[in-house]
Coordinates of C-alpha atoms in Angstrom, one line a residue:
X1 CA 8.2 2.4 -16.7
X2 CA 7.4 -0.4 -19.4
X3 CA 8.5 -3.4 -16.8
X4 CA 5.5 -2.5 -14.3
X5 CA 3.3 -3.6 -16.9
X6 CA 4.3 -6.9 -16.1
X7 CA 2.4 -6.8 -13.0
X8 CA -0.8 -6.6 -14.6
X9 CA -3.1 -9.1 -13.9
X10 CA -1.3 -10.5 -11.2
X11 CA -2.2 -11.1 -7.4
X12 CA -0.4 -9.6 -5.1
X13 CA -1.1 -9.7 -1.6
X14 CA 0.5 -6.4 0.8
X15 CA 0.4 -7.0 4.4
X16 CA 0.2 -3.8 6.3
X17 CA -1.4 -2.1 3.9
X18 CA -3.7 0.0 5.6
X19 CA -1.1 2.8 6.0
X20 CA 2.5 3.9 4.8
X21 CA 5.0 1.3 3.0
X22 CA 2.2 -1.0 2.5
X23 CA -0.6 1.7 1.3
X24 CA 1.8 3.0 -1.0
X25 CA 2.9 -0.8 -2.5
X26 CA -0.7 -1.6 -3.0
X27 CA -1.4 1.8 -4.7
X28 CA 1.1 1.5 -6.9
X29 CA 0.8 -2.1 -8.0
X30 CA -3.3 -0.7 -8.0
X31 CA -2.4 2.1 -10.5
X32 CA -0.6 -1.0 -13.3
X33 CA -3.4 -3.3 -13.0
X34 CA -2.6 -5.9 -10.3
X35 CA -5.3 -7.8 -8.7
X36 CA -4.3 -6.4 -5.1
X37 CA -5.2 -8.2 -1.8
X38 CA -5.0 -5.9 0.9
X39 CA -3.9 -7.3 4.4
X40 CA -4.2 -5.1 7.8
X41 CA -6.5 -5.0 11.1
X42 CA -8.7 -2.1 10.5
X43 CA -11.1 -2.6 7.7
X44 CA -11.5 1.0 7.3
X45 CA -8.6 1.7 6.3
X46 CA -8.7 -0.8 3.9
X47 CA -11.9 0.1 2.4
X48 CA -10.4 3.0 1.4
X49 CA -7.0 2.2 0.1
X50 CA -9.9 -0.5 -1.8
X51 CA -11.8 2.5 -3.4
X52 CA -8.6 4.7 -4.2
X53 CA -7.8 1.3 -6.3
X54 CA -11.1 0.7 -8.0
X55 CA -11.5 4.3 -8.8
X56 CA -7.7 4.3 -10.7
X57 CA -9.5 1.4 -12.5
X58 CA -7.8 -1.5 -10.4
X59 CA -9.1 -4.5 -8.4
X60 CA -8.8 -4.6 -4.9
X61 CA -10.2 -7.7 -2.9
X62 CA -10.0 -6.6 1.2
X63 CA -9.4 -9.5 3.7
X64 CA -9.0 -7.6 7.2
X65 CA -6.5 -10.1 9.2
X66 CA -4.0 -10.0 12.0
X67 CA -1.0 -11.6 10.4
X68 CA -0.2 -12.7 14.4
X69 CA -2.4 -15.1 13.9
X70 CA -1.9 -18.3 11.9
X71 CA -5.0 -19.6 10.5
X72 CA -6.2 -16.0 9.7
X73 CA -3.2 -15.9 7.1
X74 CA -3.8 -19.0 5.6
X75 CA -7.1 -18.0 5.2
X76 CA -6.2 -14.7 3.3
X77 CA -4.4 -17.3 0.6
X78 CA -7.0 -19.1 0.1
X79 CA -9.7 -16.1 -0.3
X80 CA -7.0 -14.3 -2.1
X81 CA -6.9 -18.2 -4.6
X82 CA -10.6 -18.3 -4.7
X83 CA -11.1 -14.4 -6.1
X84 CA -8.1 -14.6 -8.6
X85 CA -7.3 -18.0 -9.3
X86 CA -3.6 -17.7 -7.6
X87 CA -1.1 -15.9 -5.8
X88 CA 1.7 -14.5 -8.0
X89 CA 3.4 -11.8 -5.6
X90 CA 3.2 -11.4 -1.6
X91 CA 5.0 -8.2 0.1
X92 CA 5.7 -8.8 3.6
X93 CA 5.6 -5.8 4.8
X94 CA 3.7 -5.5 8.3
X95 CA 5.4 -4.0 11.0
X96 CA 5.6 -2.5 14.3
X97 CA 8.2 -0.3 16.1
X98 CA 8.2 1.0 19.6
X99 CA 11.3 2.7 20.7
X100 CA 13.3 2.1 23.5
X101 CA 17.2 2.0 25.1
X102 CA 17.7 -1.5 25.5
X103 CA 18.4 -0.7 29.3
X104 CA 14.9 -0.1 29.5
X105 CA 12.9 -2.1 27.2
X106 CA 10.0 -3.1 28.3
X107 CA 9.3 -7.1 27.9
X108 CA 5.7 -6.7 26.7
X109 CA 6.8 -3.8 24.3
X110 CA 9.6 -6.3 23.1
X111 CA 7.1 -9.5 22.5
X112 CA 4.8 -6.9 20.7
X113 CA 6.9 -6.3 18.5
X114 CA 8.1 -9.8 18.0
X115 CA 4.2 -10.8 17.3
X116 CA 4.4 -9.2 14.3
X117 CA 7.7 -8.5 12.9
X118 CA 8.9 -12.3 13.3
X119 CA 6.2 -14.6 14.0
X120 CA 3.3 -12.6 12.0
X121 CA 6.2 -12.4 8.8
X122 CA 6.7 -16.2 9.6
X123 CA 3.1 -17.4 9.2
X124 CA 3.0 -15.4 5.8
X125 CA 6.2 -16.7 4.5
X126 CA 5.1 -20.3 5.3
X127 CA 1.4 -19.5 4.0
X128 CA 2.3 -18.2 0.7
X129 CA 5.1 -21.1 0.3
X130 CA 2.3 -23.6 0.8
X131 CA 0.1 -21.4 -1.7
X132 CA 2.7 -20.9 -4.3
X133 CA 3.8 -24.8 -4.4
X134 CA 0.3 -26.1 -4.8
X135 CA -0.3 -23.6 -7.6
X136 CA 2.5 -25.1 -9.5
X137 CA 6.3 -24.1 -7.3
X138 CA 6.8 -20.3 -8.7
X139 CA 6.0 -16.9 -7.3
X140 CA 7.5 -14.1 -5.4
X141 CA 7.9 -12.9 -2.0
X142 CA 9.4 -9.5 -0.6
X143 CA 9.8 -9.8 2.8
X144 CA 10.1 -5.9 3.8
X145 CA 12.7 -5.5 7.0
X146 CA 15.3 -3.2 7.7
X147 CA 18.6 -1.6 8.0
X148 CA 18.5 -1.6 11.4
X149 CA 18.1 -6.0 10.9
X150 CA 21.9 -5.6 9.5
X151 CA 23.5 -3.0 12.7
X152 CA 22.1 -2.6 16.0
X153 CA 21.1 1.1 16.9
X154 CA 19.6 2.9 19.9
X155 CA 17.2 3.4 20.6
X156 CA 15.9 1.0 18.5
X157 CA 17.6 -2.3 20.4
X158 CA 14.0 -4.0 20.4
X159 CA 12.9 -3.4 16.5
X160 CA 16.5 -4.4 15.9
X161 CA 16.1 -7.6 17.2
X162 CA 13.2 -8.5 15.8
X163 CA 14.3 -7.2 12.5
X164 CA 17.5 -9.5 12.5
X165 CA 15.4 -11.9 13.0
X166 CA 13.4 -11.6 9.9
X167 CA 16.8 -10.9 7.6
X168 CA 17.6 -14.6 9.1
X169 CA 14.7 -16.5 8.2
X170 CA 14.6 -14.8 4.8
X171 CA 18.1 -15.9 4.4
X172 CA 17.3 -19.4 5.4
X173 CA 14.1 -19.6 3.5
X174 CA 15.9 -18.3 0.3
X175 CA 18.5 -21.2 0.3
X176 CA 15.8 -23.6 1.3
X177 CA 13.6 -22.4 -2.0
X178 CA 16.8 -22.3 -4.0
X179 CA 15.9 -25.5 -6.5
X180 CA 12.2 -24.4 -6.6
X181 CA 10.7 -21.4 -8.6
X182 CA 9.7 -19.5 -5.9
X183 CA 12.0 -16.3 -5.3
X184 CA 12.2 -14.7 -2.1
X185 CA 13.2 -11.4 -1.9
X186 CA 14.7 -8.3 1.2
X187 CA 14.2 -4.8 0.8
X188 CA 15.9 -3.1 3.5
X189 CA 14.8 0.5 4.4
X190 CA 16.2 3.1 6.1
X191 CA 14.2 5.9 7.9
X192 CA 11.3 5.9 6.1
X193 CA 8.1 8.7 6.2
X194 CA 5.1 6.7 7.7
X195 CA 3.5 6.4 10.9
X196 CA 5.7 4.3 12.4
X197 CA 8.0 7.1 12.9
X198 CA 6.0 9.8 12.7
X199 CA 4.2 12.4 15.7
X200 CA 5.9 15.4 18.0
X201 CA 6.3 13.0 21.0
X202 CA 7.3 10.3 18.7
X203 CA 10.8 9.2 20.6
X204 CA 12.4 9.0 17.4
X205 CA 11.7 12.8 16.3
X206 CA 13.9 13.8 18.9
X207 CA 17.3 11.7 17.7
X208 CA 16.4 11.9 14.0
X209 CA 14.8 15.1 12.0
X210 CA 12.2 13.9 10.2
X211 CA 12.8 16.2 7.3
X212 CA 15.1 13.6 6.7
X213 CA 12.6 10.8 6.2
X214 CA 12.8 9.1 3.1
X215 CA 9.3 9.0 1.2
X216 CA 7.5 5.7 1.3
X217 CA 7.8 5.8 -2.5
X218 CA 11.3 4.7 -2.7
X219 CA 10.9 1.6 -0.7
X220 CA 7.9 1.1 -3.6
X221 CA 10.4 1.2 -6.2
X222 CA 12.2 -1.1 -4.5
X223 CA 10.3 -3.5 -4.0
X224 CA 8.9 -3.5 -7.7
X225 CA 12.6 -4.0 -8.7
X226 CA 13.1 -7.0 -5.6
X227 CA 9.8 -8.5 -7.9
X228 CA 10.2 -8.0 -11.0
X229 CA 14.2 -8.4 -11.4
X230 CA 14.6 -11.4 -8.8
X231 CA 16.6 -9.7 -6.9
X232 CA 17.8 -10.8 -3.9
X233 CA 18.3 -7.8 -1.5
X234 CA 18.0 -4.2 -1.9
X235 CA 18.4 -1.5 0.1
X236 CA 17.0 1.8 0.6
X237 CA 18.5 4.5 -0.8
X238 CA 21.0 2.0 -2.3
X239 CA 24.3 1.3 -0.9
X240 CA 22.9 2.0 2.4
X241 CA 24.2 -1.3 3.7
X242 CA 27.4 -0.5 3.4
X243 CA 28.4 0.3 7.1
X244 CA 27.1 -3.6 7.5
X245 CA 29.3 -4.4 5.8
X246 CA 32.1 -2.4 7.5
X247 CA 30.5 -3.6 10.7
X248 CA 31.6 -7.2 10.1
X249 CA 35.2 -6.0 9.3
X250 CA 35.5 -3.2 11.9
X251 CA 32.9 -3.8 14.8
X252 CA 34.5 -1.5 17.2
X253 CA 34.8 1.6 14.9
X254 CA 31.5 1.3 13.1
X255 CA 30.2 1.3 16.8
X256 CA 32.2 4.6 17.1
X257 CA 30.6 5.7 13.2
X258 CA 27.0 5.1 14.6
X259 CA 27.4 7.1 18.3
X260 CA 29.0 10.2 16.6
X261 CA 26.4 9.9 13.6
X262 CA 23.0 9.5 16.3
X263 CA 24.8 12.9 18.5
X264 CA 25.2 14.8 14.9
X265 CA 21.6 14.0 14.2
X266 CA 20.3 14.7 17.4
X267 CA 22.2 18.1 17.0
X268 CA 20.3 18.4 13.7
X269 CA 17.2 17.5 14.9
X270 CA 17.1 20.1 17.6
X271 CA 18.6 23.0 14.9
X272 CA 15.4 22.1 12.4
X273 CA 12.7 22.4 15.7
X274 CA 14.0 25.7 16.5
X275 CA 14.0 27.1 12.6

């Protein structure tokens, strides 16, 4: 569409983008001419999400980092600054879920995930603020969470958690931002096809068919659309919020909703592995 265009010759940093929602985004903002910055642990990965951009006649800078850790992020601005002059766009994106009944989460699996889905999304929100108002007050982040940040579900208590998290601080960092030109943006996914959620012994493959998995395109669309209209939440497919907001209205039967929902998908799941 003619609107991606507008992306071209921008900066745009992807965290996470070594594999699934964030390989994708940096792809496709690749493939329309961004300047893309692409953020994960493993170089190697990166490298080659790097090449599949040059080769599509793109720019790709790589700056290997573990957005757990604060200086490392601050560094990526300012490398990502140096290379192309400024920051325009940053999608938040890292993640990392580990399922588990909240009856038997374990702590360290819990503060795993809270390393990176809170305080590794925190450093980068606070990074590319300081970024963006030194460069002038304007540009855009997309801080990717969740649907499960709007309604607790099992077994995903723990990624929940963390998740809610991250839909409050971009809530409170929105209104914070709101006299400034810097927009801050939430795409919420719902069961998405990546690694995260992916693999035979994967807990979530037996409560959830993954035929069902959404492709990690759709959340790309949306968080084009989060950038480029200003918009400030999306979900994925759209609407999909909507038993939030029946959940604030009608705790007790959405409660009901989501049990009898996870036992017809488990019933699903188990029909698809034996056809």
């Amino acid at each position: 569409m003619a609107w991606f265009e507008d992306f071209r010759g921008k900066c745009v940093i992807v965290t996470g983008a070594s594999s699934g929602i964030g390989r994708e985004t940096a792809l496709a903002f690749g493939s329309v001419g961004a300047h893309v910055v692409l953020v994960a642990r493993r170089r190697g990965a990166l490298d080659a999400v790097a090449a599949q951009i040059r080769e599509a006649g793109g720019q790709a800078l790589v700056a290997p980092a573990d957005v757990t850790h604060q200086p490392a992020v601050y560094d990526v601005m300012l490398d990502a600054r140096d290379a192309f002059g400024r920051v325009d766009l940053v999608v938040n994106n890292a993640g990392v879920l580990i399922p588990s009944p909240v009856e038997s989460l374990e702590p360290a699996d819990l503060e795993a995930m809270l390393k990176v889905n809170v305080y590794g999304a925190l450093f980068v929100m606070q990074a590319a603020v300081r970024q963006m108002r030194e460069q002038g007050g304007d540009g855009t982040i997309v801080n990717v969470a969740s649907l499960a940040g709007r309604r607790g579900v099992t077994p995903l208590g723990g990624y929940c958690a963390t998740k809610f998290a991250l839909v409050g601080l971009t809530e409170a960092l929105r209104t914070e931002l709101r006299d400034t030109r810097i927009h801050v943006g939430l795409v919420l996914p719902g069961i998405i096809e990546t690694p995260m959620a992916h693999g035979p012994d994967h807990e979530l493959e037996q409560l959830w068919p993954a035929r069902l998995n959404m492709p990690a395109s759709w959340v790309v669309w949306a968080i084009f659309a989060a950038a480029r209209f200003r918009l400030v939440e999306i979900s994925v497919p759209p609407g999909a919020a909507t038993l939030e907001k029946l959940g604030a209205l009608a705790p007790g039967i959405t409660d009901s909703m989501v049990y009898w929902g996870a036992q017809a998908s488990q019933w699903l799941s188990r029909l698809l592995r034996r056809s």
